[in-house]
Short mmCIF file of C-alpha atoms in Angstrom, two decimals:
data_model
loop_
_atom_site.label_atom_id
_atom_site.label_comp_id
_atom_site.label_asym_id
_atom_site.label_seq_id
_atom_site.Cartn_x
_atom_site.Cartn_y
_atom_site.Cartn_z
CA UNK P 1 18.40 -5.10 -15.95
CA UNK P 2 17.66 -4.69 -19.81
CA UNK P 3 20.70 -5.34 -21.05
CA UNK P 4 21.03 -5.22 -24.71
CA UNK P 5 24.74 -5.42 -25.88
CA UNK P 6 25.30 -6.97 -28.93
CA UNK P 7 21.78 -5.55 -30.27
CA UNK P 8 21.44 -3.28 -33.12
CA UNK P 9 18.68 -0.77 -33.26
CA UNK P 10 17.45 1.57 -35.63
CA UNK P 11 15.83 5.11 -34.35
CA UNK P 12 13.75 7.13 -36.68
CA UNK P 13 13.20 10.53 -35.63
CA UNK P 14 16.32 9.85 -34.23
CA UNK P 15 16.87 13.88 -34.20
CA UNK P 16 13.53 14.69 -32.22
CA UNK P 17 13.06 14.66 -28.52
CA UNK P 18 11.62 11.70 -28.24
CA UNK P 19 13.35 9.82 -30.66
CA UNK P 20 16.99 11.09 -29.01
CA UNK P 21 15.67 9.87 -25.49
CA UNK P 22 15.20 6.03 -27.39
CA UNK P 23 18.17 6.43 -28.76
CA UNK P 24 20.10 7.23 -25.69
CA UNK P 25 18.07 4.88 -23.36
CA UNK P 26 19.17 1.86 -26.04
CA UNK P 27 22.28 3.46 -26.55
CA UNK P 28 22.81 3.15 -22.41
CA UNK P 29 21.87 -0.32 -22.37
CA UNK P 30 24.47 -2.06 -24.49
CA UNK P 31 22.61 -1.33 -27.89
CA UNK P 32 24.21 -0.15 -31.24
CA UNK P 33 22.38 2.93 -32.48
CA UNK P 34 21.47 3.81 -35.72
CA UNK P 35 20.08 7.17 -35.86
CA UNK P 36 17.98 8.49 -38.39
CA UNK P 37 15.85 11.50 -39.25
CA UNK P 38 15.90 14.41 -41.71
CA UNK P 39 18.22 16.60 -39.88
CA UNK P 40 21.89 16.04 -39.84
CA UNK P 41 23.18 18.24 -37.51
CA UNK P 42 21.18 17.22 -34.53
CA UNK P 43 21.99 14.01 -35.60
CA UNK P 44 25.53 14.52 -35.86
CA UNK P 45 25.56 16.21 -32.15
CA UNK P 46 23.64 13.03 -30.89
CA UNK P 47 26.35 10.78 -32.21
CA UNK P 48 28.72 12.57 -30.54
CA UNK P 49 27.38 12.59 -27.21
CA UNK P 50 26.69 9.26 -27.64
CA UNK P 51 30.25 7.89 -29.02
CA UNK P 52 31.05 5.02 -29.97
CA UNK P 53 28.44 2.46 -31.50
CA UNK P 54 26.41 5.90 -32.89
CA UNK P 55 25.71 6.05 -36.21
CA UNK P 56 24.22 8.49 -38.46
CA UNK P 57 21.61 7.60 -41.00
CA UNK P 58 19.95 10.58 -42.76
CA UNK P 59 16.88 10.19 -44.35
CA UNK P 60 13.45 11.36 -45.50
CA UNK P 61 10.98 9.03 -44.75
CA UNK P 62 8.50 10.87 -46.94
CA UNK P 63 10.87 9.60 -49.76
CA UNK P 64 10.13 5.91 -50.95
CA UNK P 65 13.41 4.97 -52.48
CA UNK P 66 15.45 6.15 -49.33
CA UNK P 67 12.75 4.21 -46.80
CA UNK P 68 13.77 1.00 -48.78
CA UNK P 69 17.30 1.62 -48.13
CA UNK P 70 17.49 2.34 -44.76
CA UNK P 71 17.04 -0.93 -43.24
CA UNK P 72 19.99 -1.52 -45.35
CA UNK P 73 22.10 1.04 -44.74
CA UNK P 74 21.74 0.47 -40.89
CA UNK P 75 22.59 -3.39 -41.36
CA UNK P 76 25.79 -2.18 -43.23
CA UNK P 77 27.03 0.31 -40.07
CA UNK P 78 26.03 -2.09 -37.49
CA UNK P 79 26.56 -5.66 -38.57
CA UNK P 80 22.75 -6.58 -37.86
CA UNK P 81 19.57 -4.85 -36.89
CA UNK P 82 17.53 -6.11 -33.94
CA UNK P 83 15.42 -3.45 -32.95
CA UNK P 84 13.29 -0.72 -35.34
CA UNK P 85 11.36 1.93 -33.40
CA UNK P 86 9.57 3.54 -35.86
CA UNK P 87 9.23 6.86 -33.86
CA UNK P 88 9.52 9.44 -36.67
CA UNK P 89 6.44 11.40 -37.42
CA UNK P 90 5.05 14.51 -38.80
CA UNK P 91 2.08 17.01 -37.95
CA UNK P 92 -0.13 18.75 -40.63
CA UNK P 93 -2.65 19.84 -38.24
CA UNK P 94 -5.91 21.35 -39.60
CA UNK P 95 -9.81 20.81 -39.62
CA UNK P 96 -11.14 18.25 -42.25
CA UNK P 97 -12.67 20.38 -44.18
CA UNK P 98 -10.04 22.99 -45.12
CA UNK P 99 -7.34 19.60 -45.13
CA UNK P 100 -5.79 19.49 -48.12
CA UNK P 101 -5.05 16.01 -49.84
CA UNK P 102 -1.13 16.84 -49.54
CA UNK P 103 -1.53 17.42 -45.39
CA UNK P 104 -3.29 14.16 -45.74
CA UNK P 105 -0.80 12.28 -47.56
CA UNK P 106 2.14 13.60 -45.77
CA UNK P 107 0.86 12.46 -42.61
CA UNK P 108 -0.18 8.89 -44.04
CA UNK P 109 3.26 8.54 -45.68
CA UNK P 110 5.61 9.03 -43.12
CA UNK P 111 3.58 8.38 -40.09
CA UNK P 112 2.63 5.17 -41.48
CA UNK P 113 3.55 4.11 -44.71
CA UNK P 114 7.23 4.10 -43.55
CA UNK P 115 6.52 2.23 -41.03
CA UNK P 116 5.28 -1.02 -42.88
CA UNK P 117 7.98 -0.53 -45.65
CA UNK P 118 10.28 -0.61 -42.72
CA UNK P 119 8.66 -3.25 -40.88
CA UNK P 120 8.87 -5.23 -44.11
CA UNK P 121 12.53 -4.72 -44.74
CA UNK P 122 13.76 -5.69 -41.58
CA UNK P 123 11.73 -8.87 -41.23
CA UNK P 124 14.04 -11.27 -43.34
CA UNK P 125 17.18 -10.86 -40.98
CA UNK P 126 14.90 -10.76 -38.01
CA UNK P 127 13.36 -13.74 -38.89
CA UNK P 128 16.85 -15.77 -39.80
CA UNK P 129 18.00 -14.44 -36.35
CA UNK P 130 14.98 -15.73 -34.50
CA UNK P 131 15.12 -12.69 -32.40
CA UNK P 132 13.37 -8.86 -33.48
CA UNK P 133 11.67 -6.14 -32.09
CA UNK P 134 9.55 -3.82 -33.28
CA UNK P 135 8.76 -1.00 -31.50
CA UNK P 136 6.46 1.57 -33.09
CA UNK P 137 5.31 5.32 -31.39
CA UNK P 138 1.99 5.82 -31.75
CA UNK P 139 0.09 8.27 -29.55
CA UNK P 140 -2.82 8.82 -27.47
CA UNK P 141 -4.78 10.85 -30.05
CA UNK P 142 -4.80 7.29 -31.93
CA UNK P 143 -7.49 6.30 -29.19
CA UNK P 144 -9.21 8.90 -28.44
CA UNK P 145 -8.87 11.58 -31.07
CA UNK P 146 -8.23 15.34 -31.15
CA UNK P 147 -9.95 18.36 -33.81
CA UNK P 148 -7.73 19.48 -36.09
CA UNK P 149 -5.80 15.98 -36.27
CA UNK P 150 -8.04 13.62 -38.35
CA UNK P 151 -4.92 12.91 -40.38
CA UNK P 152 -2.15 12.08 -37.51
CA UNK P 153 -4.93 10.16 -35.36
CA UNK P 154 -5.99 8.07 -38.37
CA UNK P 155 -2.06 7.09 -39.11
CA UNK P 156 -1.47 6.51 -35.55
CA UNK P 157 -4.52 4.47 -34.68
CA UNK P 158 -3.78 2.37 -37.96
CA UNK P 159 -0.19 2.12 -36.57
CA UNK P 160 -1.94 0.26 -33.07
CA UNK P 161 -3.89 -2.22 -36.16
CA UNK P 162 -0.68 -2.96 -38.11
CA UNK P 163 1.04 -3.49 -34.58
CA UNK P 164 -1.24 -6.01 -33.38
CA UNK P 165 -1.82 -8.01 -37.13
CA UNK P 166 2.22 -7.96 -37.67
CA UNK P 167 2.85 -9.22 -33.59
CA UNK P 168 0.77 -12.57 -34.53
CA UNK P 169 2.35 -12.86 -38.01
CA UNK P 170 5.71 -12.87 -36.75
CA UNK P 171 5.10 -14.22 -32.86
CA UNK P 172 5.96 -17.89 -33.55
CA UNK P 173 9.77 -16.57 -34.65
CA UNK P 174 10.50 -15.00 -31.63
CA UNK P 175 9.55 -11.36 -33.02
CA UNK P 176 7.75 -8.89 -30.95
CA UNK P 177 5.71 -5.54 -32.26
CA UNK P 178 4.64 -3.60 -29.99
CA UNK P 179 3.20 0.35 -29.62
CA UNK P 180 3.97 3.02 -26.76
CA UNK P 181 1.35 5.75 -26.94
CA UNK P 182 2.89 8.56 -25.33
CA UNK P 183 0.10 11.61 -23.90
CA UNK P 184 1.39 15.02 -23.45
CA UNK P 185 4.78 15.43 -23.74
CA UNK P 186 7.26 18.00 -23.35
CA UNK P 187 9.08 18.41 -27.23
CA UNK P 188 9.47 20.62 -29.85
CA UNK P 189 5.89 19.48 -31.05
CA UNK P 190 4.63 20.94 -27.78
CA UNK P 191 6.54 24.06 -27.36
CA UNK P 192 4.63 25.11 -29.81
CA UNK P 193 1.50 25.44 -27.77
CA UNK P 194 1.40 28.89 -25.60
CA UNK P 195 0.63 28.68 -21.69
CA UNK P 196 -2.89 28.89 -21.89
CA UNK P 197 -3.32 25.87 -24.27
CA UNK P 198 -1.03 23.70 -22.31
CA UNK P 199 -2.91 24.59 -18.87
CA UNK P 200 -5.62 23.41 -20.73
CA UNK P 201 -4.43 20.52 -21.85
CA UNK P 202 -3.20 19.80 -18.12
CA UNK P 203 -6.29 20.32 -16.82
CA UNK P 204 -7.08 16.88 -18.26
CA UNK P 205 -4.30 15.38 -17.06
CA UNK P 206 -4.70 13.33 -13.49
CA UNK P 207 -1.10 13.86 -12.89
CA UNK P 208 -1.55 17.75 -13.84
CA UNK P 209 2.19 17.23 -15.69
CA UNK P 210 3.79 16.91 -19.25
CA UNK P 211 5.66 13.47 -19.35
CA UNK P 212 9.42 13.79 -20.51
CA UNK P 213 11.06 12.09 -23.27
CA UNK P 214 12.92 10.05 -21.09
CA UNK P 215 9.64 8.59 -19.75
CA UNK P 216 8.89 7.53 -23.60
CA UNK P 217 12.16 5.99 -23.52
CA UNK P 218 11.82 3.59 -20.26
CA UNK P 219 8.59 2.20 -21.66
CA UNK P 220 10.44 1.33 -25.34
CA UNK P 221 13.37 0.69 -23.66
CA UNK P 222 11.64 -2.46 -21.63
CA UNK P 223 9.37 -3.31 -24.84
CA UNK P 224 12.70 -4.06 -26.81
CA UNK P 225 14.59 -5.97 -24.31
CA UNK P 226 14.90 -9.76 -24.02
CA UNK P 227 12.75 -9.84 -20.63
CA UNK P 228 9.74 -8.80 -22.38
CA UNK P 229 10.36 -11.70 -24.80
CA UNK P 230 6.32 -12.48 -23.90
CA UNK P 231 4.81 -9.30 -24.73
CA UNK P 232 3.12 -8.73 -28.02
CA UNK P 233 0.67 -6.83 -29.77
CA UNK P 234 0.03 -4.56 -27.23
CA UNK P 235 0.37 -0.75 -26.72
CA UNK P 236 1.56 0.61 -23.82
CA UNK P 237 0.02 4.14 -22.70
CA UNK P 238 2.43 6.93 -21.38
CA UNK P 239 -0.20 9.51 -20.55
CA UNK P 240 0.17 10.50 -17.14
CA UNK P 241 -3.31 9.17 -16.79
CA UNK P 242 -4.84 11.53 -19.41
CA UNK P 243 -6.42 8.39 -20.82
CA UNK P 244 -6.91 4.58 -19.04
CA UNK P 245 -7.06 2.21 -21.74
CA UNK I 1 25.90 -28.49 -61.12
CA UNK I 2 23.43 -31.64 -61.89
CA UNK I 3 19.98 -31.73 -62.07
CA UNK I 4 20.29 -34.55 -59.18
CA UNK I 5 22.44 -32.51 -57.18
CA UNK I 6 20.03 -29.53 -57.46
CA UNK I 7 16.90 -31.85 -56.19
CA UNK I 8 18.93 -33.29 -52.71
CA UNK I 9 20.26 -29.67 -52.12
CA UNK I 10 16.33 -28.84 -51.88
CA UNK I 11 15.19 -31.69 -50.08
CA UNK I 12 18.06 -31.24 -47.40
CA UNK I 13 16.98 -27.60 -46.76
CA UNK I 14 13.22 -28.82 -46.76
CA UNK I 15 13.87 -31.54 -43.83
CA UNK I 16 15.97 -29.35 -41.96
CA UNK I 17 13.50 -26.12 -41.84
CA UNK I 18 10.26 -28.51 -42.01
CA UNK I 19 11.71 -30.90 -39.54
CA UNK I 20 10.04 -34.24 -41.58
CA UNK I 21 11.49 -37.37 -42.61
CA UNK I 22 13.38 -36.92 -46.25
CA UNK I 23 11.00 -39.92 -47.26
CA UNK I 24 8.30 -37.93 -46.93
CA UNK I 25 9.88 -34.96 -49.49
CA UNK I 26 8.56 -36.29 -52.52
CA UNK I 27 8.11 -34.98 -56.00
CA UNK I 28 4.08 -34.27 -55.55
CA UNK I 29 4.37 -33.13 -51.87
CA UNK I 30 2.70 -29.95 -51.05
CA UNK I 31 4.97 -27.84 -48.23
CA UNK I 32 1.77 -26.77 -46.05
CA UNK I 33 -0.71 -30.30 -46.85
CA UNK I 34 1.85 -32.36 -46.77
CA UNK I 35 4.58 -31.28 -45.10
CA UNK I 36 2.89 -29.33 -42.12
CA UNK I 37 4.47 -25.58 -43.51
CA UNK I 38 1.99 -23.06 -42.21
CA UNK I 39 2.38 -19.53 -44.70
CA UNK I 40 5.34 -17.82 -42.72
CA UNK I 41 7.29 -21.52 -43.51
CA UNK I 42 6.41 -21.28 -47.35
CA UNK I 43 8.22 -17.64 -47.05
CA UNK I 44 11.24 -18.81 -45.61
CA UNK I 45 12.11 -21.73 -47.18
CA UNK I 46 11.81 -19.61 -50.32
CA UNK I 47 14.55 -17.54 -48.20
CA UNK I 48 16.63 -20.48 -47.85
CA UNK I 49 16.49 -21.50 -51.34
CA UNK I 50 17.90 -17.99 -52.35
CA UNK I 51 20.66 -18.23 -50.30
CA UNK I 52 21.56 -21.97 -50.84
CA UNK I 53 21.17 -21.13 -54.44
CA UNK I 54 22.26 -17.43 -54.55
CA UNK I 55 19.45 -16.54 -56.79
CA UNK I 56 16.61 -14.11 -56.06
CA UNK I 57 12.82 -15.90 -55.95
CA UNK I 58 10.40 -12.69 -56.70
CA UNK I 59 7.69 -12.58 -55.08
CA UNK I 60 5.09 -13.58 -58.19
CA UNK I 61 7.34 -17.12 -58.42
CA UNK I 62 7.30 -17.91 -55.10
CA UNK I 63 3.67 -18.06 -54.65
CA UNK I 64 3.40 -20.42 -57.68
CA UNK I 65 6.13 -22.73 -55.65
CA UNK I 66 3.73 -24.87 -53.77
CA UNK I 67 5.27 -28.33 -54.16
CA UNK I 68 8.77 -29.82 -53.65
CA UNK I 69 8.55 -30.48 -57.28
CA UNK I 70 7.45 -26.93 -58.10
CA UNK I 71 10.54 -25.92 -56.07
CA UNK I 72 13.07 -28.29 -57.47
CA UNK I 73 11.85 -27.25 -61.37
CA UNK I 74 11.85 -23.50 -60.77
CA UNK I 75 15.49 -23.37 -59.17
CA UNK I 76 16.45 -25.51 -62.12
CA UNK I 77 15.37 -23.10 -64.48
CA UNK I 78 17.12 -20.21 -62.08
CA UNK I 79 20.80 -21.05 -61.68
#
């Protein structure tokens, strides 16, 4: 099941736990990987695990001029591009009112602003091909919100709105967008939290467990492939139960 | 390349993305009233032109391009 050889995808955050899980679920399926993020040597160890049909595509996505030619590097290592997951994303976590307008704006810009300047450069061959997907990490603070966050929840929640307005733009051309939502999982982002907080945080889990990356990757995985030609606009929850939307 | 030649390359790629009869492509005739386009149609045959053409359509021109006439006299003016 899920096969997608001849596919070529494009990872952002490619170096990240998450993001390396996509790329290797893809990557196991048939898929062409291009991996990006701002760090080359995780990238560069990726690849080579990997092998063949891995290809490394540094970039800062906080950097306008290098978002718009990214789509276009990855077209000129693969051949085509297929699939985007736009998984990349930062933290600048703090309360709103010591936030400063820079936290803000990092978070906007390459949480979401990438995103549509991404979204946007790969329509055109996506469109001529008849066949795209878009695949774009959100999270479950997007829905339900979390203190100290106001930033990354607003950029992921508008990710779920630019999702769902670009799915029926596109839907008639055989182009899917779609969000996974992932809950509490276990990555750099939270091995930053000490025992106590993440007992915590389980307690409010129903499966009283982190997720893994590779359970990220099963739900993108199946959102990119041809059998869920007929799903759109959606966002599918990883959460462990943490929240039933 | 003739002015002539220019107009039946355009109609061509009009009834094969719009799917409607070529009779129907006429100077006055508007892509979405006449023609059936809905938005995302407008934007690619302005894709199509580019590459049957190889010029670039910015964005600003394309939204003026309306008719097959306005299409026909702007590529004119392009290559």
């Amino acid at each position: 099941m899920f096969d997608l050889s001849g596919k070529a995808a494009l990872v952002t955050g490619a170096s990240g736990g998450i993001g390396g899980a996509i790329a290797r679920a893809l990557h196991g399926a048939g898929a062409q990987v291009g991996l990006s993020g701002t760090r080359e040597a995780p990238l560069e160890a990726l690849a080579a695990e990997l092998g063949e049909g891995a290809h490394v595509l540094p970039c800062n996505l906080s950097d306008a001029d290098a978002v718009k030619e990214l789509p276009k590097r990855a077209i000129e290592a693969m051949g085509s591009l297929d699939i985007l997951v736009n998984n990349a994303g930062v933290t600048r976590d703090q309360l709103l009112m010591r936030m400063s307008d820079e936290d803000w704006q990092t978070v906007l810009d390459v949480n979401l602003t990438a995103v549509m300047k991404l979204s946007q450069a790969v329509m055109r061959p996506m469109m001529k091909a008849r066949w795209g997907r878009i695949v774009n990490i959100s999270s479950i603070v997007g829905a339900t919100g979390n203190p100290g966050q106001t930033n990354y929840a607003a950029a992921k929640a508008g990710m779920i709105g630019f999702t769902k307005s670009l799915a029926y733009e596109v839907s008639t051309r055989g182009i899917t967008v779609n969000a996974v939502a992932p809950g509490f999982i276990e990555t750099a982002m939270t091995d930053k939290l000490n025992d106590e907080q993440k007992a915590g945080i389980l307690t409010q889990v129903p499966m009283g467990r982190m997720g893994s990356p590779e359970e990220i990757a099963a739900a993108v995985l199946y959102l990119a492939s041809p059998e869920a030609g007929y799903v759109t606009g959606t966002t599918v929850h990883v959460n462990g139960g943490m929240a039933m939307l | 390349m003739s002015e002539g030649d220019i107009e039946q390359r355009v109609r061509k790629k009009v009834v094969e993305h719009l799917g409607v009869e070529e009779d129907k492509v006429t100077e006055n005739a508007s892509f979405i009233d006449d023609l059936g386009a809905d938005s995302l149609d407008t934007v690619e045959l302005v894709m199509a032109f580019e590459e049957e053409f190889g010029i670039e359509i910015p964005d600003d021109a394309a939204e003026t391009i309306q008719t097959f006439g306005d299409a026909v006299s702007y590529i004119k003016g392009a290559v």
